[in-house]
Amino acid sequence: MHYPINEMFQTIQGEGYYVGTPSIFIRLQGCPVHCRWCDTKYTWECNNQDQISYEKIIMKKKSNRKWSYINSKEIILIIKKKKWTAKHVVITGGEPCLYNLLEITKELEKKGYKCQIETSGTELIRCSLNTWITLSPKINQKTLDTSILRANEIKYPVLKEEDLFYLENILKKIKNKKNNLIFLQPISQNEEALNVCIKTCIIKNWRLSIQIHKYLKIQ
Ligand code: SF4
């Protein structure tokens, strides 16, 4: 299966449960959700005129709208050619669950990688059983019940206190599921949002996710 790849790079995971983990990021093109504060607006549209060669994606130094169809075997070949050493692979977007990720997650696992998918939960999640699912529900979007139940962690973006109502509704659906990992993440390093997140995490015994890559100014 071919996937529309926007970029691939190796860095440190800056968010959620795996924060600090050396990771290979595979960013897929396409997202119909269109959050106002999205950091990766360049991934939204999958336009034919932005399609470039496999080789150019590998050489890409700057994030932009260009993308290329690359299959699972080629993805693994790129990781090998680049001599990347991380054993954790983050499949992100855009909205990666627009695509069937079963093949790529299984192929990566066969090679010894741990896979993580970062999704808004608005599309059906199709991947290996061992894949770690980071669900990042978006306010005013329909988060699928199947995504809520499959999530290994919920990483919820917060701008203001009222945003927490939507999360509470989601959590009602998994109230009997023990050991849920809930992270609150202030949007765009906004100070008011950070204060709401810190206060709520302390009251609820949830965790804070602060996108350390942005503070470290790394990719
Ligand atoms: S779901 Fe993610 S990629 Fe899509 S618009 Fe929202 S933040 Fe951006």
PDB file of C-alpha atoms and ligand atoms in Angstrom:
ATOM      1  CA  MET A   1       0.000   0.000   0.000  1.00  0.00           C
ATOM      2  CA  HIS A   2       1.198   3.518  -0.848  1.00  0.00           C
ATOM      3  CA  TYR A   3       0.847   6.323   1.677  1.00  0.00           C
ATOM      4  CA  PRO A   4       0.949  10.063   0.905  1.00  0.00           C
ATOM      5  CA  ILE A   5       4.004  11.116   2.903  1.00  0.00           C
ATOM      6  CA  ASN A   6       4.674  14.763   3.671  1.00  0.00           C
ATOM      7  CA  GLU A   7       7.920  14.313   5.596  1.00  0.00           C
ATOM      8  CA  MET A   8      10.024  11.845   7.562  1.00  0.00           C
ATOM      9  CA  PHE A   9      12.571  12.818  10.182  1.00  0.00           C
ATOM     10  CA  GLN A  10      14.226  11.621  13.362  1.00  0.00           C
ATOM     11  CA  THR A  11      13.899  13.627  16.570  1.00  0.00           C
ATOM     12  CA  ILE A  12      12.689  13.408  20.178  1.00  0.00           C
ATOM     13  CA  GLN A  13       8.968  12.923  20.869  1.00  0.00           C
ATOM     14  CA  GLY A  14       7.941  16.185  22.549  1.00  0.00           C
ATOM     15  CA  GLU A  15       4.406  15.352  23.724  1.00  0.00           C
ATOM     16  CA  GLY A  16       2.327  12.952  25.780  1.00  0.00           C
ATOM     17  CA  TYR A  17       3.285   9.607  27.304  1.00  0.00           C
ATOM     18  CA  TYR A  18       6.382   9.012  25.160  1.00  0.00           C
ATOM     19  CA  VAL A  19       7.846  12.474  25.735  1.00  0.00           C
ATOM     20  CA  GLY A  20      11.645  12.386  25.495  1.00  0.00           C
ATOM     21  CA  THR A  21      11.702   9.180  23.449  1.00  0.00           C
ATOM     22  CA  PRO A  22      13.975   9.162  20.365  1.00  0.00           C
ATOM     23  CA  SER A  23      11.500   8.780  17.498  1.00  0.00           C
ATOM     24  CA  ILE A  24      11.197   8.580  13.753  1.00  0.00           C
ATOM     25  CA  PHE A  25       8.271  10.718  12.601  1.00  0.00           C
ATOM     26  CA  ILE A  26       6.287   9.802   9.500  1.00  0.00           C
ATOM     27  CA  ARG A  27       3.918  12.617   8.606  1.00  0.00           C
ATOM     28  CA  LEU A  28       1.027  11.787   6.292  1.00  0.00           C
ATOM     29  CA  GLN A  29      -0.661  14.295   4.016  1.00  0.00           C
ATOM     30  CA  GLY A  30      -4.381  15.091   4.304  1.00  0.00           C
ATOM     31  CA  CYS A  31      -6.663  16.264   7.096  1.00  0.00           C
ATOM     32  CA  PRO A  32     -10.345  17.268   6.773  1.00  0.00           C
ATOM     33  CA  VAL A  33     -10.619  18.405  10.428  1.00  0.00           C
ATOM     34  CA  HIS A  34      -9.145  21.913   9.933  1.00  0.00           C
ATOM     35  CA  CYS A  35      -8.523  23.045  13.536  1.00  0.00           C
ATOM     36  CA  ARG A  36      -8.059  26.831  13.745  1.00  0.00           C
ATOM     37  CA  TRP A  37      -4.835  26.548  15.761  1.00  0.00           C
ATOM     38  CA  CYS A  38      -3.332  23.652  13.764  1.00  0.00           C
ATOM     39  CA  ASP A  39       0.512  23.627  13.616  1.00  0.00           C
ATOM     40  CA  THR A  40       0.594  21.642  10.378  1.00  0.00           C
ATOM     41  CA  LYS A  41      -1.869  23.393   8.073  1.00  0.00           C
ATOM     42  CA  TYR A  42       0.432  22.520   5.180  1.00  0.00           C
ATOM     43  CA  THR A  43      -0.741  18.897   5.486  1.00  0.00           C
ATOM     44  CA  TRP A  44      -4.454  19.582   5.017  1.00  0.00           C
ATOM     45  CA  GLU A  45      -4.826  19.250   1.256  1.00  0.00           C
ATOM     46  CA  CYS A  46      -3.579  16.395  -0.880  1.00  0.00           C
ATOM     47  CA  ASN A  47      -3.332  18.309  -4.163  1.00  0.00           C
ATOM     48  CA  ASN A  48      -1.889  16.614  -7.238  1.00  0.00           C
ATOM     49  CA  GLN A  49       0.162  19.682  -8.148  1.00  0.00           C
ATOM     50  CA  ASP A  50       2.033  19.334  -4.826  1.00  0.00           C
ATOM     51  CA  GLN A  51       3.051  15.728  -5.493  1.00  0.00           C
ATOM     52  CA  ILE A  52       6.819  15.329  -5.799  1.00  0.00           C
ATOM     53  CA  SER A  53       9.229  12.415  -6.134  1.00  0.00           C
ATOM     54  CA  TYR A  54      10.144  10.009  -3.367  1.00  0.00           C
ATOM     55  CA  GLU A  55      13.760  11.281  -3.522  1.00  0.00           C
ATOM     56  CA  LYS A  56      12.709  14.903  -2.966  1.00  0.00           C
ATOM     57  CA  ILE A  57      10.712  13.968   0.151  1.00  0.00           C
ATOM     58  CA  ILE A  58      13.796  12.300   1.625  1.00  0.00           C
ATOM     59  CA  MET A  59      15.850  15.464   0.987  1.00  0.00           C
ATOM     60  CA  LYS A  60      13.177  17.854   2.314  1.00  0.00           C
ATOM     61  CA  LYS A  61      14.639  20.327   4.825  1.00  0.00           C
ATOM     62  CA  LYS A  62      11.624  22.607   5.321  1.00  0.00           C
ATOM     63  CA  SER A  63       7.989  21.759   6.104  1.00  0.00           C
ATOM     64  CA  ASN A  64       5.653  22.568   3.198  1.00  0.00           C
ATOM     65  CA  ARG A  65       2.668  21.219   1.229  1.00  0.00           C
ATOM     66  CA  LYS A  66       4.722  18.868  -0.968  1.00  0.00           C
ATOM     67  CA  TRP A  67       4.114  15.137  -0.606  1.00  0.00           C
ATOM     68  CA  SER A  68       4.808  11.823  -2.316  1.00  0.00           C
ATOM     69  CA  TYR A  69       3.245   8.340  -2.457  1.00  0.00           C
ATOM     70  CA  ILE A  70       5.627   5.943  -0.697  1.00  0.00           C
ATOM     71  CA  ASN A  71       4.946   2.294   0.154  1.00  0.00           C
ATOM     72  CA  SER A  72       5.764   0.406   3.384  1.00  0.00           C
ATOM     73  CA  LYS A  73       8.887  -1.273   1.993  1.00  0.00           C
ATOM     74  CA  GLU A  74      10.250   2.051   0.735  1.00  0.00           C
ATOM     75  CA  ILE A  75       9.540   3.675   4.122  1.00  0.00           C
ATOM     76  CA  ILE A  76      11.640   1.013   5.833  1.00  0.00           C
ATOM     77  CA  LEU A  77      14.346   1.416   3.187  1.00  0.00           C
ATOM     78  CA  ILE A  78      14.473   5.182   3.850  1.00  0.00           C
ATOM     79  CA  ILE A  79      14.900   4.549   7.609  1.00  0.00           C
ATOM     80  CA  LYS A  80      17.774   2.184   6.828  1.00  0.00           C
ATOM     81  CA  LYS A  81      19.425   4.515   4.293  1.00  0.00           C
ATOM     82  CA  LYS A  82      19.254   7.428   6.716  1.00  0.00           C
ATOM     83  CA  LYS A  83      20.843   5.204   9.396  1.00  0.00           C
ATOM     84  CA  TRP A  84      18.267   6.419  11.907  1.00  0.00           C
ATOM     85  CA  THR A  85      18.739   4.707  15.264  1.00  0.00           C
ATOM     86  CA  ALA A  86      15.417   5.412  17.034  1.00  0.00           C
ATOM     87  CA  LYS A  87      13.268   2.336  17.650  1.00  0.00           C
ATOM     88  CA  HIS A  88      10.019   4.251  18.129  1.00  0.00           C
ATOM     89  CA  VAL A  89       7.995   5.367  15.101  1.00  0.00           C
ATOM     90  CA  VAL A  90       5.332   8.060  15.334  1.00  0.00           C
ATOM     91  CA  ILE A  91       2.803   8.082  12.499  1.00  0.00           C
ATOM     92  CA  THR A  92       1.201  11.497  12.480  1.00  0.00           C
ATOM     93  CA  GLY A  93      -0.284  14.046  10.107  1.00  0.00           C
ATOM     94  CA  GLY A  94      -2.458  15.534   9.014  1.00  0.00           C
ATOM     95  CA  GLU A  95      -4.927  12.852  10.039  1.00  0.00           C
ATOM     96  CA  PRO A  96      -3.081   9.531   9.547  1.00  0.00           C
ATOM     97  CA  CYS A  97      -6.213   7.431  10.139  1.00  0.00           C
ATOM     98  CA  LEU A  98      -7.618   8.570   6.793  1.00  0.00           C
ATOM     99  CA  TYR A  99      -5.494   5.639   5.591  1.00  0.00           C
ATOM    100  CA  ASN A 100      -5.353   1.959   6.486  1.00  0.00           C
ATOM    101  CA  LEU A 101      -2.219   1.746   8.641  1.00  0.00           C
ATOM    102  CA  LEU A 102      -2.361  -1.992   9.275  1.00  0.00           C
ATOM    103  CA  GLU A 103       0.326  -2.841   6.715  1.00  0.00           C
ATOM    104  CA  ILE A 104       2.857  -0.186   7.694  1.00  0.00           C
ATOM    105  CA  THR A 105       2.489  -0.802  11.446  1.00  0.00           C
ATOM    106  CA  LYS A 106       2.886  -4.570  10.975  1.00  0.00           C
ATOM    107  CA  GLU A 107       5.911  -4.164   8.696  1.00  0.00           C
ATOM    108  CA  LEU A 108       7.588  -1.804  11.154  1.00  0.00           C
ATOM    109  CA  GLU A 109       6.889  -4.163  14.055  1.00  0.00           C
ATOM    110  CA  LYS A 110       8.450  -7.049  12.108  1.00  0.00           C
ATOM    111  CA  LYS A 111      11.622  -4.923  11.963  1.00  0.00           C
ATOM    112  CA  GLY A 112      11.537  -4.332  15.726  1.00  0.00           C
ATOM    113  CA  TYR A 113       9.962  -0.871  15.883  1.00  0.00           C
ATOM    114  CA  LYS A 114       7.287   0.245  18.342  1.00  0.00           C
ATOM    115  CA  CYS A 115       4.569   2.209  16.534  1.00  0.00           C
ATOM    116  CA  GLN A 116       2.550   5.124  17.812  1.00  0.00           C
ATOM    117  CA  ILE A 117      -0.294   6.830  15.938  1.00  0.00           C
ATOM    118  CA  GLU A 118      -1.386  10.376  16.748  1.00  0.00           C
ATOM    119  CA  THR A 119      -5.014  10.848  15.690  1.00  0.00           C
ATOM    120  CA  SER A 120      -7.977  13.159  16.189  1.00  0.00           C
ATOM    121  CA  GLY A 121     -10.187  10.048  16.461  1.00  0.00           C
ATOM    122  CA  THR A 122     -12.520  11.228  13.699  1.00  0.00           C
ATOM    123  CA  GLU A 123     -11.632   8.332  11.360  1.00  0.00           C
ATOM    124  CA  LEU A 124     -11.624   4.575  11.872  1.00  0.00           C
ATOM    125  CA  ILE A 125      -8.312   3.416  13.366  1.00  0.00           C
ATOM    126  CA  ARG A 126      -6.835   0.566  11.336  1.00  0.00           C
ATOM    127  CA  CYS A 127      -3.481  -0.640  12.623  1.00  0.00           C
ATOM    128  CA  SER A 128      -1.713  -3.493  14.453  1.00  0.00           C
ATOM    129  CA  LEU A 129      -2.937  -4.472  17.908  1.00  0.00           C
ATOM    130  CA  ASN A 130       0.357  -3.427  19.517  1.00  0.00           C
ATOM    131  CA  THR A 131       0.302   0.086  18.120  1.00  0.00           C
ATOM    132  CA  TRP A 132       0.061   2.783  20.791  1.00  0.00           C
ATOM    133  CA  ILE A 133      -2.837   5.127  20.061  1.00  0.00           C
ATOM    134  CA  THR A 134      -2.605   8.739  21.126  1.00  0.00           C
ATOM    135  CA  LEU A 135      -6.081  10.172  20.813  1.00  0.00           C
ATOM    136  CA  SER A 136      -6.225  13.938  20.575  1.00  0.00           C
ATOM    137  CA  PRO A 137      -9.937  14.802  20.421  1.00  0.00           C
ATOM    138  CA  LYS A 138     -10.838  18.155  18.902  1.00  0.00           C
ATOM    139  CA  ILE A 139     -13.616  20.279  20.266  1.00  0.00           C
ATOM    140  CA  ASN A 140     -16.691  20.526  17.967  1.00  0.00           C
ATOM    141  CA  GLN A 141     -15.568  17.443  16.017  1.00  0.00           C
ATOM    142  CA  LYS A 142     -17.169  14.020  16.188  1.00  0.00           C
ATOM    143  CA  THR A 143     -14.750  11.748  18.047  1.00  0.00           C
ATOM    144  CA  LEU A 144     -15.692   8.158  17.193  1.00  0.00           C
ATOM    145  CA  ASP A 145     -16.577   5.887  20.129  1.00  0.00           C
ATOM    146  CA  THR A 146     -14.306   3.201  18.644  1.00  0.00           C
ATOM    147  CA  SER A 147     -11.376   5.655  18.791  1.00  0.00           C
ATOM    148  CA  ILE A 148     -12.134   6.559  22.405  1.00  0.00           C
ATOM    149  CA  LEU A 149     -12.215   2.895  23.406  1.00  0.00           C
ATOM    150  CA  ARG A 150      -9.022   2.028  21.459  1.00  0.00           C
ATOM    151  CA  ALA A 151      -6.963   4.934  22.847  1.00  0.00           C
ATOM    152  CA  ASN A 152      -3.944   4.164  25.041  1.00  0.00           C
ATOM    153  CA  GLU A 153      -3.689   7.799  26.051  1.00  0.00           C
ATOM    154  CA  ILE A 154      -5.866  10.862  25.591  1.00  0.00           C
ATOM    155  CA  LYS A 155      -3.947  14.046  24.903  1.00  0.00           C
ATOM    156  CA  TYR A 156      -6.398  16.894  24.974  1.00  0.00           C
ATOM    157  CA  PRO A 157      -5.613  20.375  23.625  1.00  0.00           C
ATOM    158  CA  VAL A 158      -6.937  23.175  25.837  1.00  0.00           C
ATOM    159  CA  LEU A 159      -7.282  26.890  25.163  1.00  0.00           C
ATOM    160  CA  LYS A 160      -9.797  27.868  27.839  1.00  0.00           C
ATOM    161  CA  GLU A 161     -11.539  26.279  30.828  1.00  0.00           C
ATOM    162  CA  GLU A 162     -14.796  25.648  28.905  1.00  0.00           C
ATOM    163  CA  ASP A 163     -12.896  23.333  26.537  1.00  0.00           C
ATOM    164  CA  LEU A 164     -12.787  20.801  29.359  1.00  0.00           C
ATOM    165  CA  PHE A 165     -16.539  20.050  29.042  1.00  0.00           C
ATOM    166  CA  TYR A 166     -15.986  18.162  25.792  1.00  0.00           C
ATOM    167  CA  LEU A 167     -13.270  16.055  27.431  1.00  0.00           C
ATOM    168  CA  GLU A 168     -15.566  15.239  30.359  1.00  0.00           C
ATOM    169  CA  ASN A 169     -18.170  13.959  27.858  1.00  0.00           C
ATOM    170  CA  ILE A 170     -15.581  11.740  26.251  1.00  0.00           C
ATOM    171  CA  LEU A 171     -14.408  10.377  29.571  1.00  0.00           C
ATOM    172  CA  LYS A 172     -17.961   9.320  30.489  1.00  0.00           C
ATOM    173  CA  LYS A 173     -17.669   6.737  27.706  1.00  0.00           C
ATOM    174  CA  ILE A 174     -14.679   5.075  29.317  1.00  0.00           C
ATOM    175  CA  LYS A 175     -15.573   5.538  32.969  1.00  0.00           C
ATOM    176  CA  ASN A 176     -15.137   1.831  33.695  1.00  0.00           C
ATOM    177  CA  LYS A 177     -11.777   1.559  31.958  1.00  0.00           C
ATOM    178  CA  LYS A 178      -9.014   1.696  34.570  1.00  0.00           C
ATOM    179  CA  ASN A 179      -5.609   3.342  34.256  1.00  0.00           C
ATOM    180  CA  ASN A 180      -6.514   5.860  31.599  1.00  0.00           C
ATOM    181  CA  LEU A 181      -3.694   8.217  30.813  1.00  0.00           C
ATOM    182  CA  ILE A 182      -5.059  11.711  30.401  1.00  0.00           C
ATOM    183  CA  PHE A 183      -2.808  14.564  29.315  1.00  0.00           C
ATOM    184  CA  LEU A 184      -3.831  18.198  29.030  1.00  0.00           C
ATOM    185  CA  GLN A 185      -1.886  20.192  26.468  1.00  0.00           C
ATOM    186  CA  PRO A 186      -2.094  24.002  26.365  1.00  0.00           C
ATOM    187  CA  ILE A 187      -2.614  25.240  22.813  1.00  0.00           C
ATOM    188  CA  SER A 188       0.198  27.309  21.270  1.00  0.00           C
ATOM    189  CA  GLN A 189       2.046  27.862  24.574  1.00  0.00           C
ATOM    190  CA  ASN A 190      -0.764  30.210  25.615  1.00  0.00           C
ATOM    191  CA  GLU A 191      -0.202  31.324  29.218  1.00  0.00           C
ATOM    192  CA  GLU A 192      -3.856  31.288  30.269  1.00  0.00           C
ATOM    193  CA  ALA A 193      -4.277  27.818  28.764  1.00  0.00           C
ATOM    194  CA  LEU A 194      -1.177  26.627  30.618  1.00  0.00           C
ATOM    195  CA  ASN A 195      -2.608  27.841  33.925  1.00  0.00           C
ATOM    196  CA  VAL A 196      -5.941  26.076  33.281  1.00  0.00           C
ATOM    197  CA  CYS A 197      -4.063  22.864  32.420  1.00  0.00           C
ATOM    198  CA  ILE A 198      -1.807  22.970  35.495  1.00  0.00           C
ATOM    199  CA  LYS A 199      -4.749  23.684  37.834  1.00  0.00           C
ATOM    200  CA  THR A 200      -6.907  20.918  36.339  1.00  0.00           C
ATOM    201  CA  CYS A 201      -4.091  18.333  36.214  1.00  0.00           C
ATOM    202  CA  ILE A 202      -3.399  18.859  39.913  1.00  0.00           C
ATOM    203  CA  ILE A 203      -7.087  18.561  40.882  1.00  0.00           C
ATOM    204  CA  LYS A 204      -7.754  15.518  38.690  1.00  0.00           C
ATOM    205  CA  ASN A 205      -4.353  13.833  38.933  1.00  0.00           C
ATOM    206  CA  TRP A 206      -3.948  14.035  35.167  1.00  0.00           C
ATOM    207  CA  ARG A 207      -0.672  14.858  33.410  1.00  0.00           C
ATOM    208  CA  LEU A 208       0.602  17.970  31.677  1.00  0.00           C
ATOM    209  CA  SER A 209       1.950  17.811  28.112  1.00  0.00           C
ATOM    210  CA  ILE A 210       3.801  20.953  27.094  1.00  0.00           C
ATOM    211  CA  GLN A 211       5.242  20.185  23.628  1.00  0.00           C
ATOM    212  CA  ILE A 212       8.872  20.311  24.757  1.00  0.00           C
ATOM    213  CA  HIS A 213      10.126  20.318  21.136  1.00  0.00           C
ATOM    214  CA  LYS A 214       8.767  23.855  20.764  1.00  0.00           C
ATOM    215  CA  TYR A 215      10.672  25.074  23.836  1.00  0.00           C
ATOM    216  CA  LEU A 216      13.816  23.274  22.644  1.00  0.00           C
ATOM    217  CA  LYS A 217      13.251  24.660  19.110  1.00  0.00           C
ATOM    218  CA  ILE A 218      13.698  21.246  17.520  1.00  0.00           C
ATOM    219  CA  GLN A 219      11.583  19.634  14.799  1.00  0.00           C
TER     220      GLN A 219
HETATM  221  S1  SF4 B   1      -6.646  17.213  13.403  1.00  0.00           S
HETATM  222 FE1  SF4 B   1      -4.460  17.649  13.700  1.00  0.00          FE
HETATM  223  S2  SF4 B   1      -3.649  17.937  11.602  1.00  0.00           S
HETATM  224 FE2  SF4 B   1      -5.875  18.049  11.472  1.00  0.00          FE
HETATM  225  S3  SF4 B   1      -6.320  20.236  11.588  1.00  0.00           S
HETATM  226 FE3  SF4 B   1      -6.484  19.416  13.696  1.00  0.00          FE
HETATM  227  S4  SF4 B   1      -4.456  19.692  14.574  1.00  0.00           S
HETATM  228 FE4  SF4 B   1      -4.240  19.939  12.359  1.00  0.00          FE
END
